[in-house]
Short mmCIF file of C-alpha atoms in Angstrom, two decimals:
data_model
loop_
_atom_site.label_atom_id
_atom_site.label_comp_id
_atom_site.label_asym_id
_atom_site.label_seq_id
_atom_site.Cartn_x
_atom_site.Cartn_y
_atom_site.Cartn_z
CA MET P 28 -3.29 23.88 -16.40
CA ALA P 29 -6.00 21.46 -17.45
CA ALA P 30 -9.33 21.77 -15.70
CA ARG P 31 -9.86 19.28 -12.91
CA LYS P 32 -12.84 16.99 -13.32
CA SER P 33 -15.72 17.79 -11.00
CA VAL P 34 -16.28 15.41 -8.11
CA LYS P 35 -19.78 14.39 -7.08
CA LYS P 36 -20.95 15.25 -3.59
CA PRO P 37 -19.70 12.54 -1.23
CA ASN P 38 -21.98 10.56 1.04
CA VAL P 39 -19.55 10.70 3.96
CA SER P 40 -19.09 12.92 6.96
CA ALA P 41 -16.68 15.82 7.18
CA GLU P 42 -14.74 13.90 9.82
CA GLU P 43 -14.30 10.93 7.49
CA LEU P 44 -13.19 13.10 4.59
CA THR P 45 -10.70 14.92 6.79
CA HIS P 46 -9.35 11.61 8.03
CA TYR P 47 -8.84 10.32 4.48
CA TYR P 48 -7.16 13.57 3.50
CA ARG P 49 -4.83 13.43 6.48
CA GLU P 50 -3.92 9.77 5.92
CA MET P 51 -3.19 10.19 2.23
CA LEU P 52 -1.20 13.34 2.88
CA LEU P 53 0.87 11.52 5.51
CA ILE P 54 1.79 8.85 2.97
CA ARG P 55 2.59 11.45 0.29
CA ARG P 56 4.83 13.55 2.55
CA PHE P 57 6.48 10.49 4.07
CA GLU P 58 7.37 9.13 0.64
CA GLU P 59 8.69 12.49 -0.50
CA LYS P 60 10.97 12.55 2.55
CA SER P 61 12.01 8.95 1.90
CA GLY P 62 13.06 9.97 -1.60
CA GLN P 63 15.14 12.80 -0.15
CA LEU P 64 16.87 10.51 2.34
CA TYR P 65 17.57 8.01 -0.44
CA GLY P 66 19.19 10.76 -2.48
CA MET P 67 21.34 11.65 0.53
CA GLY P 68 22.52 8.06 0.81
CA LEU P 69 20.75 7.45 4.13
CA ILE P 70 18.50 4.77 2.62
CA GLY P 71 20.36 2.01 0.81
CA GLY P 72 19.33 -0.73 -1.57
CA PHE P 73 16.02 -0.36 -3.36
CA CYS P 74 13.34 2.18 -2.51
CA HIS P 75 9.88 1.89 -4.10
CA LEU P 76 7.67 4.91 -3.50
CA TYR P 77 3.87 4.90 -3.26
CA ILE P 78 3.29 8.45 -4.49
CA GLY P 79 0.05 8.60 -6.50
CA GLN P 80 -1.42 5.37 -5.14
CA GLU P 81 -2.44 6.66 -1.69
CA ALA P 82 -6.20 6.25 -2.21
CA VAL P 83 -5.85 2.47 -2.52
CA VAL P 84 -4.70 1.63 0.99
CA VAL P 85 -6.52 4.49 2.70
CA GLY P 86 -9.80 3.45 1.09
CA LEU P 87 -9.38 -0.23 1.91
CA GLU P 88 -8.28 0.44 5.48
CA ALA P 89 -11.51 2.40 5.87
CA ALA P 90 -13.36 -0.84 5.05
CA ALA P 91 -11.28 -3.01 7.40
CA GLU P 92 -11.93 -3.90 11.03
CA GLU P 93 -9.64 -4.55 13.97
CA GLY P 94 -7.95 -7.91 13.55
CA ASP P 95 -8.08 -7.98 9.76
CA LYS P 96 -4.72 -8.72 8.16
CA ARG P 97 -2.76 -7.26 5.29
CA ILE P 98 0.21 -8.45 3.26
CA THR P 99 1.85 -6.84 0.24
CA SER P 100 4.96 -6.56 -1.90
CA TYR P 101 7.89 -4.14 -1.82
CA ARG P 102 5.94 -0.90 -2.50
CA ASP P 103 4.76 -1.10 1.07
CA HIS P 104 5.42 2.11 3.04
CA GLY P 105 1.90 3.40 2.36
CA HIS P 106 0.35 0.18 3.63
CA MET P 107 2.33 0.42 6.86
CA LEU P 108 1.28 3.99 7.57
CA ALA P 109 -2.35 3.40 6.59
CA CYS P 110 -2.74 0.52 9.05
CA GLY P 111 -1.36 2.65 11.88
CA MET P 112 2.30 1.75 12.11
CA ASP P 113 4.47 4.46 13.68
CA PRO P 114 6.23 6.68 11.08
CA ASP P 115 9.29 6.80 13.35
CA GLY P 116 9.70 3.03 13.29
CA VAL P 117 9.04 2.81 9.56
CA MET P 118 11.58 5.50 8.68
CA ALA P 119 14.17 4.04 11.05
CA GLU P 120 13.80 0.67 9.35
CA LEU P 121 14.19 2.25 5.92
CA THR P 122 17.50 3.71 7.07
CA GLY P 123 18.59 0.41 8.65
CA ARG P 124 18.57 1.65 12.23
CA GLU P 125 17.99 -0.07 15.55
CA GLY P 126 14.76 1.84 16.15
CA GLY P 127 13.14 0.30 13.08
CA TYR P 128 10.33 -2.24 13.09
CA SER P 129 12.74 -5.04 12.20
CA LYS P 130 15.57 -3.53 14.26
CA GLY P 131 17.27 -2.27 11.14
CA LYS P 132 17.79 -5.74 9.69
CA GLY P 133 14.97 -5.84 7.15
CA GLY P 134 14.76 -2.50 5.41
CA SER P 135 11.94 -1.48 3.11
CA MET P 136 11.02 -4.95 1.85
CA HIS P 137 11.10 -6.88 5.13
CA MET P 138 9.16 -4.98 7.72
CA PHE P 139 6.40 -6.41 9.89
CA SER P 140 4.08 -5.49 12.74
CA LYS P 141 2.28 -8.20 14.65
CA GLU P 142 0.39 -5.55 16.61
CA LYS P 143 -1.04 -3.97 13.44
CA HIS P 144 -1.48 -7.31 11.65
CA PHE P 145 0.90 -6.24 8.88
CA TYR P 146 2.78 -9.24 7.48
CA GLY P 147 5.19 -7.57 5.01
CA GLY P 148 6.65 -6.23 2.60
CA HIS P 149 7.95 -9.07 0.32
CA GLY P 150 10.64 -8.65 -2.31
CA ILE P 151 9.89 -11.67 -4.50
CA VAL P 152 7.22 -10.78 -7.06
CA GLY P 153 3.95 -12.56 -6.29
CA ALA P 154 5.35 -14.55 -3.36
CA GLN P 155 3.08 -12.81 -0.86
CA VAL P 156 -0.09 -14.01 -2.61
CA PRO P 157 -0.02 -17.63 -1.34
CA LEU P 158 1.13 -16.34 2.05
CA GLY P 159 -1.95 -14.12 2.17
CA ALA P 160 -4.13 -17.14 1.44
CA GLY P 161 -2.39 -18.92 4.29
CA LEU P 162 -3.26 -16.11 6.68
CA ALA P 163 -6.87 -16.33 5.55
CA PHE P 164 -6.82 -20.12 5.98
CA ALA P 165 -5.76 -19.66 9.61
CA ASP P 166 -8.64 -17.28 10.23
CA LYS P 167 -11.15 -19.63 8.60
CA TYR P 168 -9.82 -22.49 10.74
CA LYS P 169 -10.24 -20.38 13.87
CA GLY P 170 -13.65 -19.12 12.78
CA ASN P 171 -12.86 -15.59 13.95
CA GLY P 172 -14.53 -13.69 11.11
CA ARG P 173 -11.32 -11.92 10.05
CA VAL P 174 -10.41 -11.00 6.47
CA THR P 175 -6.98 -10.79 4.81
CA PHE P 176 -6.14 -8.10 2.25
CA THR P 177 -3.56 -9.59 -0.13
CA TYR P 178 -2.05 -6.90 -2.33
CA PHE P 179 -0.09 -7.43 -5.55
CA GLY P 180 0.52 -5.52 -8.75
CA ASP P 181 -0.43 -5.85 -12.40
CA GLY P 182 3.01 -7.30 -13.12
CA ALA P 183 2.68 -9.96 -10.44
CA ALA P 184 -0.75 -10.87 -11.84
CA ASN P 185 1.05 -12.88 -14.54
CA GLN P 186 2.82 -15.12 -12.00
CA GLY P 187 1.69 -18.75 -11.93
CA GLN P 188 1.58 -18.94 -8.15
CA VAL P 189 -1.19 -16.33 -8.19
CA TYR P 190 -3.51 -18.71 -10.03
CA GLU P 191 -2.56 -21.70 -7.92
CA THR P 192 -3.59 -19.55 -4.97
CA PHE P 193 -6.85 -18.51 -6.63
CA ASN P 194 -7.68 -22.19 -7.06
CA MET P 195 -6.99 -23.08 -3.42
CA ALA P 196 -8.77 -20.00 -2.09
CA ALA P 197 -11.86 -20.81 -4.14
CA LEU P 198 -11.85 -24.51 -3.18
CA TRP P 199 -11.61 -23.75 0.52
CA LYS P 200 -13.71 -20.55 0.43
CA LEU P 201 -11.01 -18.55 2.15
CA PRO P 202 -11.82 -15.05 3.48
CA VAL P 203 -9.17 -13.32 1.36
CA ILE P 204 -9.48 -10.19 -0.76
CA PHE P 205 -7.02 -10.24 -3.64
CA VAL P 206 -6.18 -6.58 -4.33
CA ILE P 207 -4.54 -5.99 -7.71
CA GLU P 208 -2.90 -2.57 -7.48
CA ASN P 209 -2.83 -1.93 -11.21
CA ASN P 210 -0.57 1.09 -11.66
CA GLN P 211 -0.37 0.19 -15.36
CA TYR P 212 3.39 -0.20 -15.71
CA ALA P 213 4.57 -3.10 -13.50
CA MET P 214 8.37 -2.73 -13.38
CA GLY P 215 8.39 -0.68 -16.58
CA THR P 216 6.26 -2.46 -19.17
CA SER P 217 2.75 -1.20 -19.81
CA GLN P 218 -0.18 -3.51 -19.16
CA GLN P 219 -1.13 -3.35 -22.85
CA ARG P 220 2.21 -4.90 -23.79
CA SER P 221 2.47 -7.47 -21.00
CA THR P 222 -1.06 -8.70 -20.25
CA SER P 223 -3.43 -10.39 -22.68
CA SER P 224 -6.62 -9.41 -20.84
CA ALA P 225 -7.71 -5.79 -20.46
CA GLU P 226 -9.53 -6.54 -17.19
CA ILE P 227 -7.21 -8.56 -14.95
CA TRP P 228 -9.83 -9.21 -12.26
CA GLU P 229 -11.90 -11.22 -14.75
CA ARG P 230 -9.29 -13.98 -14.64
CA GLY P 231 -10.83 -14.98 -11.34
CA LYS P 232 -13.99 -16.11 -13.16
CA ALA P 233 -12.20 -19.30 -14.21
CA PHE P 234 -12.09 -20.23 -10.53
CA GLY P 235 -15.55 -18.95 -9.66
CA ILE P 236 -14.14 -15.92 -7.82
CA PRO P 237 -16.22 -12.74 -8.17
CA GLY P 238 -14.68 -9.30 -8.36
CA GLU P 239 -14.70 -5.87 -9.92
CA ALA P 240 -12.56 -3.05 -11.27
CA VAL P 241 -12.31 0.09 -9.14
CA ASP P 242 -11.18 3.68 -9.69
CA GLY P 243 -8.05 3.62 -7.55
CA MET P 244 -7.57 7.38 -7.72
CA ASN P 245 -10.81 7.98 -5.80
CA VAL P 246 -10.63 7.04 -2.13
CA LEU P 247 -14.43 6.91 -1.77
CA SER P 248 -14.81 4.51 -4.69
CA VAL P 249 -12.12 2.28 -3.18
CA LYS P 250 -13.82 2.34 0.22
CA GLU P 251 -17.21 1.38 -1.26
CA ALA P 252 -15.72 -1.50 -3.25
CA GLY P 253 -13.75 -2.58 -0.20
CA GLU P 254 -16.92 -2.76 1.85
CA ARG P 255 -18.55 -4.99 -0.77
CA ALA P 256 -15.53 -7.27 -0.82
CA VAL P 257 -15.32 -7.45 2.97
CA ALA P 258 -19.03 -8.26 3.29
CA HIS P 259 -18.64 -11.07 0.74
CA CYS P 260 -15.69 -12.61 2.59
CA ARG P 261 -17.15 -12.27 6.09
CA SER P 262 -20.34 -13.97 4.97
CA GLY P 263 -18.37 -17.14 4.23
CA ASP P 264 -18.69 -16.91 0.44
CA GLY P 265 -14.98 -17.21 -0.20
CA PRO P 266 -12.45 -14.90 -1.90
CA TYR P 267 -13.05 -11.69 -3.83
CA ILE P 268 -10.89 -9.81 -6.35
CA LEU P 269 -10.52 -6.04 -6.53
CA GLU P 270 -8.58 -4.65 -9.46
CA VAL P 271 -7.83 -1.16 -8.23
CA LYS P 272 -6.75 0.95 -11.20
CA THR P 273 -4.26 3.48 -9.94
CA TYR P 274 -1.14 5.29 -11.11
CA ARG P 275 2.30 5.81 -9.63
CA TYR P 276 3.91 9.19 -10.26
CA ARG P 277 7.50 8.02 -9.77
CA GLY P 278 9.38 5.20 -11.45
CA HIS P 279 9.31 1.60 -10.32
CA SER P 280 12.07 2.42 -7.84
CA MET P 281 14.28 5.41 -7.13
CA SER P 282 16.75 4.11 -9.73
CA ASP P 283 14.11 4.03 -12.50
CA PRO P 284 14.01 7.13 -14.78
CA ALA P 285 10.59 5.96 -16.13
CA LYS P 286 11.40 6.72 -19.78
CA TYR P 287 8.66 4.33 -20.90
CA ARG P 288 6.04 7.09 -20.50
CA THR P 289 5.92 10.81 -21.19
CA ARG P 290 6.14 13.61 -18.68
CA GLU P 291 2.93 14.96 -20.16
CA GLU P 292 1.10 11.75 -19.25
CA VAL P 293 2.22 11.95 -15.63
CA GLN P 294 1.43 15.67 -15.41
CA LYS P 295 -2.05 15.15 -16.82
CA MET P 296 -2.77 12.51 -14.17
CA ARG P 297 -1.49 14.80 -11.42
CA GLU P 298 -3.61 17.72 -12.60
CA GLU P 299 -6.84 15.88 -13.32
CA ARG P 300 -7.01 12.83 -11.06
CA ASP P 301 -4.74 13.27 -8.05
CA PRO P 302 -6.39 11.38 -5.15
CA ILE P 303 -5.42 13.91 -2.49
CA GLU P 304 -6.53 16.92 -4.50
CA GLN P 305 -9.91 15.29 -5.11
CA VAL P 306 -10.58 15.07 -1.38
CA ARG P 307 -9.16 18.54 -0.85
CA ASP P 308 -11.69 19.87 -3.36
CA MET P 309 -14.52 18.05 -1.57
CA LEU P 310 -13.53 19.57 1.76
CA LEU P 311 -13.34 23.08 0.35
CA THR P 312 -16.41 23.04 -1.91
CA GLY P 313 -18.48 21.35 0.78
CA LYS P 314 -17.32 24.00 3.25
CA HIS P 315 -16.03 21.27 5.58
CA ALA P 316 -12.67 23.03 5.83
CA THR P 317 -10.98 26.30 4.91
CA GLU P 318 -7.66 26.83 3.17
CA GLU P 319 -6.21 27.72 6.57
CA ASP P 320 -7.48 24.44 8.05
CA LEU P 321 -5.82 22.42 5.30
CA LYS P 322 -2.58 24.38 5.60
CA ALA P 323 -2.57 23.54 9.31
CA ILE P 324 -3.03 19.85 8.53
CA ASP P 325 -0.19 19.97 6.01
CA LYS P 326 2.09 21.61 8.58
CA GLU P 327 1.16 19.01 11.18
CA ILE P 328 1.91 16.18 8.74
CA LYS P 329 5.22 17.73 7.69
CA ASP P 330 6.21 17.98 11.37
CA ILE P 331 5.40 14.29 11.91
CA VAL P 332 7.47 13.28 8.89
CA SER P 333 10.34 15.57 9.83
CA LYS P 334 10.35 14.06 13.31
CA SER P 335 10.45 10.55 11.83
CA ALA P 336 13.50 11.50 9.75
CA ASP P 337 15.24 12.96 12.80
CA PHE P 338 14.42 9.85 14.81
CA ALA P 339 15.89 7.67 12.07
CA LYS P 340 19.07 9.72 11.83
CA GLU P 341 19.57 9.68 15.60
CA SER P 342 18.79 5.98 16.05
CA PRO P 343 22.00 3.91 16.28
CA GLU P 344 23.11 1.23 13.85
CA PRO P 345 22.15 -2.30 14.92
CA ALA P 346 24.64 -3.91 17.29
CA LEU P 347 26.68 -6.77 15.85
CA ASP P 348 25.12 -9.28 18.25
CA GLU P 349 21.76 -8.52 16.61
CA LEU P 350 22.93 -10.85 13.84
CA TRP P 351 22.06 -13.76 16.12
CA THR P 352 18.62 -12.64 17.30
CA ASP P 353 15.26 -13.46 15.70
CA ILE P 354 16.60 -16.57 13.99
CA TYR P 355 15.26 -20.11 14.02
CA ALA P 356 18.26 -21.91 15.51
CA ASP P 357 18.40 -22.11 19.31
CA GLU P 358 22.18 -22.15 19.33
CA VAL P 359 24.84 -20.68 17.07
CA PRO P 360 26.99 -23.45 15.50
CA GLN P 361 30.47 -23.39 17.00
CA GLU P 362 32.15 -22.81 13.65
CA ASN P 363 30.06 -19.66 13.18
CA ALA P 364 30.48 -18.33 16.71
#
């Protein structure tokens, strides 16, 4: 096994490190269980796992405050868990059950939580970016000091609507953080083959939007960059771009064999730069936790995830009359009744 790179001593408390470890581990174990349920046929349609990218949302949530908003694309389970949504409700929605956040009618790509200020989960590539600017526009109009985290990937960064949104956000100085989760392969094409610029965040310069590239495999680096971005937006200086360079271990979706990269490449990333292992090393070398402590946390997380799977399996299918709830029309047309 290749030697893991040494990690500098963190300027955070043991409690914070333990929290980040726990949150990232919850996402990792939840996604592993989701993959199992998909293989069993209990999750239908598409299923995009977040394994490997956990440091991105955990780091940025550490920089957020109550009332801040977040919106993302279809690789969204990690975002839901990181902002505090109940694993039971998330898993039940993945399996299309009544106990899910969208009552089993939305699935992975259409899940929301007004309470946690999570606005999806969107299946159309790049479509959430202008919606995120709209959320930020509402907050600016209200003058409430809130910030919106608008996540999208390196593939979506080539969509035209992204740059229309950059223009509007810069003109109106919207408090929006554009988070480019650059996992390097979009749907299956490497950034080198699909994107003309090596540093995607620099495209914001054309609109006067500042930003930076961030090590997305290091939760502390993400947190520090997130704090800079949040401070910029809250001060009324307009949008900010974070290109968070991360890496997904699985394919684009469960149906993707990921033959566009080698197993050796993935294994090297796991061994040398895994975000959870980095924090685990900090906890152990800093004597903030023992092996037994971390095993106990892992068991606790596995129990939570196992419970969420049981809850999903036991939750009933949505009733047929649910077809007519949560729709815009006040009445069902007679011909459709």
